[in-house]
mmCIF file with all atom_site columns, C-alpha atoms and ligand atoms in Angstrom:
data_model
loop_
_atom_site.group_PDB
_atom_site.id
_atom_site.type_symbol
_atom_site.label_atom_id
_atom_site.label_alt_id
_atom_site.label_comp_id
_atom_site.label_asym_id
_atom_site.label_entity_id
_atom_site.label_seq_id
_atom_site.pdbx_PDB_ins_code
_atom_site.Cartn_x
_atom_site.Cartn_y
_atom_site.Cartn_z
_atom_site.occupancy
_atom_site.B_iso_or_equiv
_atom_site.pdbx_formal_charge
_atom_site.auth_seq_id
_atom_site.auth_comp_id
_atom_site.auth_asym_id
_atom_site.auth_atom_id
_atom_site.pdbx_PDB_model_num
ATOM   1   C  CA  . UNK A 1 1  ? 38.314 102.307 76.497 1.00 0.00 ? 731  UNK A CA  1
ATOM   2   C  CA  . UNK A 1 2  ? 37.412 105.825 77.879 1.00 0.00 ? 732  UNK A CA  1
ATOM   3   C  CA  . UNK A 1 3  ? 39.292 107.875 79.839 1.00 0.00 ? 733  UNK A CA  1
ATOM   4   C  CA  . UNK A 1 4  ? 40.920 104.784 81.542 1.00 0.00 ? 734  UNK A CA  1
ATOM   5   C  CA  . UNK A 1 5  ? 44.469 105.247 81.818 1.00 0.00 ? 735  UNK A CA  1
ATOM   6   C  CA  . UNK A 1 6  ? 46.854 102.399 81.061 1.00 0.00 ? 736  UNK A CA  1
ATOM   7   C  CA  . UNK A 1 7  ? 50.261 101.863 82.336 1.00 0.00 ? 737  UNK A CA  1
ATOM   8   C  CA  . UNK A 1 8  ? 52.404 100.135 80.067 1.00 0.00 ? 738  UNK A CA  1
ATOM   9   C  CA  . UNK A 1 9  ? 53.244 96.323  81.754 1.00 0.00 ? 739  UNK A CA  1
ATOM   10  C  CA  . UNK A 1 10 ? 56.897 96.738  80.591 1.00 0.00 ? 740  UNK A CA  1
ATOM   11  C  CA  . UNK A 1 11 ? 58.133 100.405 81.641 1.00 0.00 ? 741  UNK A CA  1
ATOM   12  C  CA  . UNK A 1 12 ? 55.621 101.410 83.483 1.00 0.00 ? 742  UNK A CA  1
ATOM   13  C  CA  . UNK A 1 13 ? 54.895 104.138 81.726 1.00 0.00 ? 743  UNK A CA  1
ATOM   14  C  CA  . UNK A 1 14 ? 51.424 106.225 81.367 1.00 0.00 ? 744  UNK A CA  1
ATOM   15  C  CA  . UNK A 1 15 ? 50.006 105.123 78.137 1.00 0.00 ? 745  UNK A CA  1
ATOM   16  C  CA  . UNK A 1 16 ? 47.946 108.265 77.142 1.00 0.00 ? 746  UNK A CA  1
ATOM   17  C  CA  . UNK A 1 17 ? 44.376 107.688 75.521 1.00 0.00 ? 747  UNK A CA  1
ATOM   18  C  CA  . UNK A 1 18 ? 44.577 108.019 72.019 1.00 0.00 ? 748  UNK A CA  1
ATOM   19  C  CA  . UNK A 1 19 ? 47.533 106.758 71.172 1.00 0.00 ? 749  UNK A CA  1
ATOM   20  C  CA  . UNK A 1 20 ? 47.131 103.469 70.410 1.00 0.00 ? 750  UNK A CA  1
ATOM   21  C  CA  . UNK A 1 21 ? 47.656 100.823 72.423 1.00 0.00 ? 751  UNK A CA  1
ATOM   22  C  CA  . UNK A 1 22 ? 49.445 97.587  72.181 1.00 0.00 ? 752  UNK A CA  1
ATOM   23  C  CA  . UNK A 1 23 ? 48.254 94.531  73.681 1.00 0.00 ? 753  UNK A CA  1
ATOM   24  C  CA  . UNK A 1 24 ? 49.729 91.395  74.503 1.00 0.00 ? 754  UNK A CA  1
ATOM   25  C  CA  . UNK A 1 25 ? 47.178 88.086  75.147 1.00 0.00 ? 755  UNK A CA  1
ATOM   26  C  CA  . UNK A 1 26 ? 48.508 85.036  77.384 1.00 0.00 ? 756  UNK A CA  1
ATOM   27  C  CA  . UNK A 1 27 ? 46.898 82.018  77.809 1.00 0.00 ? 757  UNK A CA  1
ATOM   28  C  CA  . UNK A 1 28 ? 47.104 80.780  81.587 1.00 0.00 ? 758  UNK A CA  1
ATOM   29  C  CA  . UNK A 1 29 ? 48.274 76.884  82.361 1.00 0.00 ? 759  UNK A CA  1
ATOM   30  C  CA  . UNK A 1 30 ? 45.084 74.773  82.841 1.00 0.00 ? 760  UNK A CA  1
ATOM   31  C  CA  . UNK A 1 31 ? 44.005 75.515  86.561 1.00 0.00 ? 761  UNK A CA  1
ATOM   32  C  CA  . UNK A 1 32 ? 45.207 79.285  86.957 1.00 0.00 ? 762  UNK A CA  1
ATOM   33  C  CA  . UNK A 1 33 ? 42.743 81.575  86.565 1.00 0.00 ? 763  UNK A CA  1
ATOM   34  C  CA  . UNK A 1 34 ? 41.777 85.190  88.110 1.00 0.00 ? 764  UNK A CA  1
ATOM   35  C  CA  . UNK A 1 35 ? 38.406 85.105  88.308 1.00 0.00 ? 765  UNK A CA  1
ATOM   36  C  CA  . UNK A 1 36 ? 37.638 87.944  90.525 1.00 0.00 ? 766  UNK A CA  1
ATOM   37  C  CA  . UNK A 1 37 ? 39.267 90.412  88.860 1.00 0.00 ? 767  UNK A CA  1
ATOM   38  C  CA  . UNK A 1 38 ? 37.143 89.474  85.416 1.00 0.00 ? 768  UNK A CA  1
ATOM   39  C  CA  . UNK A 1 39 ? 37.344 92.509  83.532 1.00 0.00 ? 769  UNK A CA  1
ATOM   40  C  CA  . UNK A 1 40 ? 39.462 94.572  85.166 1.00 0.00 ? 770  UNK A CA  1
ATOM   41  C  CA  . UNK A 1 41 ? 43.099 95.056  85.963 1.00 0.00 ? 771  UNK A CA  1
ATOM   42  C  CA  . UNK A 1 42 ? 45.027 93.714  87.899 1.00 0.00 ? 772  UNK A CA  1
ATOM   43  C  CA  . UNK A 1 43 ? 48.463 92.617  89.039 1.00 0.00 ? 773  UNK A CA  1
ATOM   44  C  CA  . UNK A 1 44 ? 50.076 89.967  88.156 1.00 0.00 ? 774  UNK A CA  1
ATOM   45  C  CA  . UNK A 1 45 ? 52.972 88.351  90.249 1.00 0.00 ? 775  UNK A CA  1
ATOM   46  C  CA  . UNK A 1 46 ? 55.696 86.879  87.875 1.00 0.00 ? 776  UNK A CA  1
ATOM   47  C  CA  . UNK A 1 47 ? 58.275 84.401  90.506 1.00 0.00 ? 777  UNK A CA  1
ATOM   48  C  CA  . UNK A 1 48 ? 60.989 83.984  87.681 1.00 0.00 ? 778  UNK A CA  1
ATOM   49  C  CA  . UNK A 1 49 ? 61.840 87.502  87.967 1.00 0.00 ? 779  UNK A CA  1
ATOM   50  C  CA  . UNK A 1 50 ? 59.961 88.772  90.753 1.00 0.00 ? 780  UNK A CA  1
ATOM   51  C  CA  . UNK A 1 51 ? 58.106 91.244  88.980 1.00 0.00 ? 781  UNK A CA  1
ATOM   52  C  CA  . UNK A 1 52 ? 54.917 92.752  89.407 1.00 0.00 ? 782  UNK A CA  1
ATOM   53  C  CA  . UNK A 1 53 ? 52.819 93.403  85.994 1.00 0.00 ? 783  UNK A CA  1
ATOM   54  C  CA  . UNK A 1 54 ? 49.740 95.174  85.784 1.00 0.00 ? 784  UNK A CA  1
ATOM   55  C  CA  . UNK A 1 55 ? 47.168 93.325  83.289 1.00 0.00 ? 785  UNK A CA  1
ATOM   56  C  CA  . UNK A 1 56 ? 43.547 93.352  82.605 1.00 0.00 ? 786  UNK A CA  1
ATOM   57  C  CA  . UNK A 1 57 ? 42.139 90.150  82.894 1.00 0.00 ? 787  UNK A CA  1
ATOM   58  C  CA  . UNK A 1 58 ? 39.644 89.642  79.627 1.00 0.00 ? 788  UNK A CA  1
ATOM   59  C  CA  . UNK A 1 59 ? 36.108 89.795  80.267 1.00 0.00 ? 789  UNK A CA  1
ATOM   60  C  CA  . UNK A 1 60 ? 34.003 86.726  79.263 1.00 0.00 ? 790  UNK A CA  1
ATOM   61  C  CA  . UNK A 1 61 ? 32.532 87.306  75.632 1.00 0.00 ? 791  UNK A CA  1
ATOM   62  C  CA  . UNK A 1 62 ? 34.980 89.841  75.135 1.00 0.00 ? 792  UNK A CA  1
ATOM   63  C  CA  . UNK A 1 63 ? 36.719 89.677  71.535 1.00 0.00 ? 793  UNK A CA  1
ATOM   64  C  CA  . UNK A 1 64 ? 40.090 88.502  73.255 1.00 0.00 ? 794  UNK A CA  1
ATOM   65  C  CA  . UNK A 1 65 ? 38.175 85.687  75.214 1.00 0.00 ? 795  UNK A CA  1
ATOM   66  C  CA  . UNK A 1 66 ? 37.183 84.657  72.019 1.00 0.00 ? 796  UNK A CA  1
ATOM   67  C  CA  . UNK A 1 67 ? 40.076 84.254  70.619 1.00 0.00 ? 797  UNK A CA  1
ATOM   68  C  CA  . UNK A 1 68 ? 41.497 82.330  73.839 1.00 0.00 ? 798  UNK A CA  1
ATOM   69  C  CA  . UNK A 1 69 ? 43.642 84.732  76.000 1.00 0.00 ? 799  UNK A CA  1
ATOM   70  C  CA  . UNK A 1 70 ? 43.012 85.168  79.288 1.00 0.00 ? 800  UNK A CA  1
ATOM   71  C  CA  . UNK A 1 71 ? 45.164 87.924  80.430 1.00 0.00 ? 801  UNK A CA  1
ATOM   72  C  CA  . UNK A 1 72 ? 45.640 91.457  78.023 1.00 0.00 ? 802  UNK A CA  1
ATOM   73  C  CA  . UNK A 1 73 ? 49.323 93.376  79.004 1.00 0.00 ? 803  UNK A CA  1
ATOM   74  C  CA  . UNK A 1 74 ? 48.748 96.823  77.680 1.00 0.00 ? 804  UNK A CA  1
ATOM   75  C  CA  . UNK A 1 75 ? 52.474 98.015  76.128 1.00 0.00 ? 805  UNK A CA  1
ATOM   76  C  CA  . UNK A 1 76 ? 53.461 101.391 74.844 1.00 0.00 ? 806  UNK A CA  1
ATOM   77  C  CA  . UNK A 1 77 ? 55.215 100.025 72.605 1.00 0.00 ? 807  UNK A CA  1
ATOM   78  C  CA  . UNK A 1 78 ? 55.925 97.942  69.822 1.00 0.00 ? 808  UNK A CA  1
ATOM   79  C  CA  . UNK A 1 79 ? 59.663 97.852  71.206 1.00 0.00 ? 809  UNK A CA  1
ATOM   80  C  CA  . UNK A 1 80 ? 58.108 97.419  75.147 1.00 0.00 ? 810  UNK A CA  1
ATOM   81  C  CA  . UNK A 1 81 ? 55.626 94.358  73.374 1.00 0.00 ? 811  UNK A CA  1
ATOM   82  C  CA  . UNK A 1 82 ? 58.920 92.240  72.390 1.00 0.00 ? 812  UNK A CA  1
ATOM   83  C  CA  . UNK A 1 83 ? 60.983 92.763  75.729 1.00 0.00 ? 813  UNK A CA  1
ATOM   84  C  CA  . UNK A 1 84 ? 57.751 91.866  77.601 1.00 0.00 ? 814  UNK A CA  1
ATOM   85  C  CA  . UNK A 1 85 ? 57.239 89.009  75.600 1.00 0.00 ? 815  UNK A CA  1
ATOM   86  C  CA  . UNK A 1 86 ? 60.840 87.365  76.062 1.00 0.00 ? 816  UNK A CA  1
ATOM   87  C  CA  . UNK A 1 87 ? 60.068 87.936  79.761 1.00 0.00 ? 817  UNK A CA  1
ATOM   88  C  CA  . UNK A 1 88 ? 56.843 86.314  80.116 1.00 0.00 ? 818  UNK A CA  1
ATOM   89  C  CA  . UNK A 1 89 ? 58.270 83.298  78.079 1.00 0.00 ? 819  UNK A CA  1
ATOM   90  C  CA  . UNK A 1 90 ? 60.550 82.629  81.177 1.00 0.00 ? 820  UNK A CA  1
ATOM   91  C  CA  . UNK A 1 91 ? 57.520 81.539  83.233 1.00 0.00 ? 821  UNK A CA  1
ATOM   92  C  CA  . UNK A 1 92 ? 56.995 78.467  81.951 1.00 0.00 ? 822  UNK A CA  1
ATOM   93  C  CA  . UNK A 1 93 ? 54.837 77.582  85.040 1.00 0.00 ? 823  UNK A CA  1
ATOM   94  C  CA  . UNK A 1 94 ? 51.990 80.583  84.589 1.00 0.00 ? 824  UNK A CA  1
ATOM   95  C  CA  . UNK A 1 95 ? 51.601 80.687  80.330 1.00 0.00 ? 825  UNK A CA  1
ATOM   96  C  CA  . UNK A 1 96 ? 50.573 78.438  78.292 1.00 0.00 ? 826  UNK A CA  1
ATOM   97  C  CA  . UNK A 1 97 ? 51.105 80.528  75.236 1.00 0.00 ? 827  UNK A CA  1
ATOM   98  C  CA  . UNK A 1 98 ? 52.092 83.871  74.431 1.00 0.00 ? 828  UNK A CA  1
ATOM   99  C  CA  . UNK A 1 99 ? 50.694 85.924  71.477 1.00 0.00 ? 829  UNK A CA  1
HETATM 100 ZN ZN1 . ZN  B 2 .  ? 56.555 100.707 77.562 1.00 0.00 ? 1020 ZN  B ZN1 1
#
């Protein structure tokens, strides 16, 4: 990860480097897909709430593409991971699933 610094999706706080870092994967609906922003972060516009998250989009042959996600939010938290998740699961029309 580097010196990268992550903001965390939920409270927008600066995640420092080397504290470890939560992630949460999505899976996108069939047909949504950010593909030039592969690898990097980006935002990502939730119409539910109205929200704007910051999320790195997984790189292809990247551990987390393997394992099927397609977008990575970056949490501080444990705490920030849960509240995050129960907000994602209201738009049904971008996820598919949720880890
Ligand atoms: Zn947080």
């Amino acid at each position: 990860m580097g010196n990268e610094a992550y903001v965390c999706a939920y409270c927008e706080r600066k995640i420092r480097s080397g504290v470890e870092v939560y992630g949460l994967g999505v899976k996108l609906k069939e047909g949504l897909e950010y593909p030039g922003a592969v690898g990097r972060t980006m935002t990502v516009h939730l119409p539910v709430r109205g929200r704007e998250l910051s999320c790195m989009v997984t790189a292809d042959g990247s551990q987390a593409r393997l394992e099927g996600w397609d977008l990575i939010f970056m949490v501080c938290s444990e705490k920030c991971g849960a509240e995050l998740k129960s907000l994602l699961e209201e738009e049904k029309g971008l996820f598919e699933e949720i880890m």
